[in-house]
Amino acid sequence: MSPAQTSADEKSAQNFIDITPLSDADAARLAELLRDAEKMTRSGQLEEAEELVIQALDMERSPAVLVAAGRVIMEMEGPQAALPVFGEALQKDALYPPAHMAAADAFFQLSDGRCIVHMAQAVALSPETRDYRENFLICANIFSDHA
């Protein structure tokens, strides 16, 4: 089971409105681009999804947008391609739990023990988030020798 955080990512895609100087119309457009890109990725329309991700990243490069875009990139091109995007999100805000969860998910998919480090960070930063705690236990059981 991959420690995917769809619910947390959807929340983060919506929450970027609170941390960005975009107008309400631009913020709504950005959220729409990211939602549509995710839907297109799931339905196999990868080229169209990629175009929407590029548009979204051109509008805003906040941690929330980077995480949402990185999730789409991970679906399109795999976890290795998404890691730099999650890394950029963490450079902008090292205390942003969804960025740690996204990085953890990518490392988990790569069978890389660094998953546990990011998972632990997400749990420490947001202990009330049940999905984070549950996925931490999964990751800890698999990669306990890396903790």
PDB file of N, CA and C in Angstrom, residues 25 103 136:
ATOM      1  N   ALA A  25     -10.047  35.404  -8.562  1.00  0.00           N
ATOM      2  CA  ALA A  25     -10.300  34.767  -9.854  1.00  0.00           C
ATOM      3  C   ALA A  25      -9.105  33.914 -10.278  1.00  0.00           C
ATOM      4  N   ALA A 103       6.865  13.775  -0.612  1.00  0.00           N
ATOM      5  CA  ALA A 103       8.222  13.234  -0.760  1.00  0.00           C
ATOM      6  C   ALA A 103       8.279  11.805  -0.215  1.00  0.00           C
ATOM      7  N   PHE A 136       2.697   6.479   8.348  1.00  0.00           N
ATOM      8  CA  PHE A 136       3.969   6.386   9.051  1.00  0.00           C
ATOM      9  C   PHE A 136       4.181   4.958   9.548  1.00  0.00           C
TER      10      PHE A 136
END
